[in-house]
Amino acid sequence: KQWYQRRVRAGKEVQASGMKLGSTADVQGQQMGVIPANTQLQTSLQVTTETENTPSHVQLLINTTNNTQIKAVMIFAEGIFNGESHVVHPPIGSISSSLSV
């Protein structure tokens, strides 16, 4: 509940400042991003069979429809990952609106 209240307060402060959606702001000492409400994720799975150099694997491709930057991806899959989840944080210099996991 505390997280939700902070986000609501931050959203009001950002709106009052006249900031554009999709940008970041320093709100109460924390940098916050504002994700536009019309943001959609486009996802696809690519299955690659084993070759001499690489084992078979599944690749998840993620894109946003409005150039919103993807700073992290969290995947939940029971029985596939240790701990049943996998988190990817691309390096700061590689953050973009598309990500391959």
Short mmCIF file of C-alpha atoms in Angstrom, two decimals:
data_model
loop_
_atom_site.label_atom_id
_atom_site.label_comp_id
_atom_site.label_asym_id
_atom_site.label_seq_id
_atom_site.Cartn_x
_atom_site.Cartn_y
_atom_site.Cartn_z
CA LYS A 1 0.00 0.00 0.00
CA GLN A 2 2.86 2.38 0.79
CA TRP A 3 4.36 1.84 -2.70
CA TYR A 4 0.99 2.61 -4.31
CA GLN A 5 0.58 5.81 -2.27
CA ARG A 6 4.09 6.97 -3.26
CA ARG A 7 3.31 6.35 -6.96
CA VAL A 8 0.00 8.26 -6.73
CA ARG A 9 1.74 11.18 -4.99
CA ALA A 10 4.57 11.12 -7.55
CA GLY A 11 2.07 11.06 -10.42
CA LYS A 12 0.29 14.13 -9.05
CA GLU A 13 3.60 15.98 -8.65
CA VAL A 14 4.65 15.09 -12.19
CA GLN A 15 1.31 16.24 -13.63
CA ALA A 16 1.52 19.50 -11.69
CA SER A 17 5.01 20.15 -13.06
CA GLY A 18 3.79 19.83 -16.67
CA MET A 19 6.26 17.03 -17.47
CA LYS A 20 5.72 14.90 -20.55
CA LEU A 21 4.72 11.28 -20.06
CA GLY A 22 7.57 8.86 -20.71
CA SER A 23 10.16 11.12 -19.09
CA THR A 24 11.73 10.90 -15.63
CA ALA A 25 11.51 13.21 -12.67
CA ASP A 26 13.16 13.60 -9.30
CA VAL A 27 10.28 13.22 -6.83
CA GLN A 28 11.06 13.43 -3.13
CA GLY A 29 14.70 12.49 -3.79
CA GLN A 30 13.87 9.49 -5.99
CA GLN A 31 14.02 9.36 -9.77
CA MET A 32 10.66 8.14 -11.08
CA GLY A 33 9.61 7.22 -14.60
CA VAL A 34 6.17 7.91 -15.99
CA ILE A 35 4.90 5.20 -18.35
CA PRO A 36 2.28 6.47 -20.82
CA ALA A 37 -1.11 4.80 -20.35
CA ASN A 38 -1.23 3.73 -24.01
CA THR A 39 2.01 1.71 -23.75
CA GLN A 40 1.67 -1.83 -25.07
CA LEU A 41 4.17 -4.68 -25.13
CA GLN A 42 4.67 -6.73 -28.26
CA THR A 43 6.16 -10.14 -27.49
CA SER A 44 7.25 -13.12 -29.52
CA LEU A 45 9.01 -16.41 -28.85
CA GLN A 46 11.73 -17.73 -31.09
CA VAL A 47 12.77 -21.39 -30.77
CA THR A 48 16.30 -22.22 -31.90
CA THR A 49 17.42 -25.80 -32.37
CA GLU A 50 20.80 -27.07 -31.30
CA THR A 51 23.82 -26.49 -33.53
CA GLU A 52 27.49 -27.34 -33.12
CA ASN A 53 28.13 -24.04 -31.36
CA THR A 54 24.92 -23.41 -29.37
CA PRO A 55 22.46 -25.55 -27.42
CA SER A 56 18.75 -25.38 -28.28
CA HIS A 57 16.97 -22.51 -26.55
CA VAL A 58 13.92 -20.26 -26.51
CA GLN A 59 14.35 -16.52 -26.95
CA LEU A 60 11.75 -13.98 -25.79
CA LEU A 61 11.63 -10.76 -27.84
CA ILE A 62 9.92 -7.75 -26.24
CA ASN A 63 9.14 -4.35 -27.82
CA THR A 64 7.10 -1.35 -26.71
CA THR A 65 4.72 0.33 -29.15
CA ASN A 66 5.71 3.91 -28.27
CA ASN A 67 9.49 3.82 -27.63
CA THR A 68 9.09 3.54 -23.85
CA GLN A 69 12.40 2.23 -22.52
CA ILE A 70 12.54 -1.27 -21.03
CA LYS A 71 14.74 -1.15 -17.94
CA ALA A 72 13.97 -4.64 -16.60
CA VAL A 73 12.11 -7.81 -17.50
CA MET A 74 10.86 -10.36 -15.00
CA ILE A 75 9.74 -13.77 -16.26
CA PHE A 76 7.85 -16.24 -14.08
CA ALA A 77 7.84 -19.86 -15.27
CA GLU A 78 7.27 -22.73 -12.91
CA GLY A 79 9.84 -25.51 -13.34
CA ILE A 80 11.95 -23.72 -15.95
CA PHE A 81 14.14 -21.35 -13.92
CA ASN A 82 15.85 -21.86 -10.58
CA GLY A 83 13.56 -20.11 -8.12
CA GLU A 84 10.83 -20.13 -10.81
CA SER A 85 11.72 -16.66 -12.11
CA HIS A 86 14.33 -14.91 -14.24
CA VAL A 87 15.14 -11.18 -14.09
CA VAL A 88 17.07 -9.24 -16.72
CA HIS A 89 18.40 -5.69 -16.24
CA PRO A 90 20.15 -4.50 -19.41
CA PRO A 91 23.26 -2.33 -18.88
CA ILE A 92 22.48 1.42 -18.68
CA GLY A 93 24.04 2.06 -22.09
CA SER A 94 21.91 -0.69 -23.70
CA ILE A 95 18.46 0.39 -22.48
CA SER A 96 16.01 0.72 -25.38
CA SER A 97 12.42 0.03 -26.38
CA SER A 98 13.26 -3.57 -27.33
CA LEU A 99 14.91 -6.41 -25.45
CA SER A 100 15.83 -9.99 -26.23
CA VAL A 101 15.94 -12.48 -23.34
#
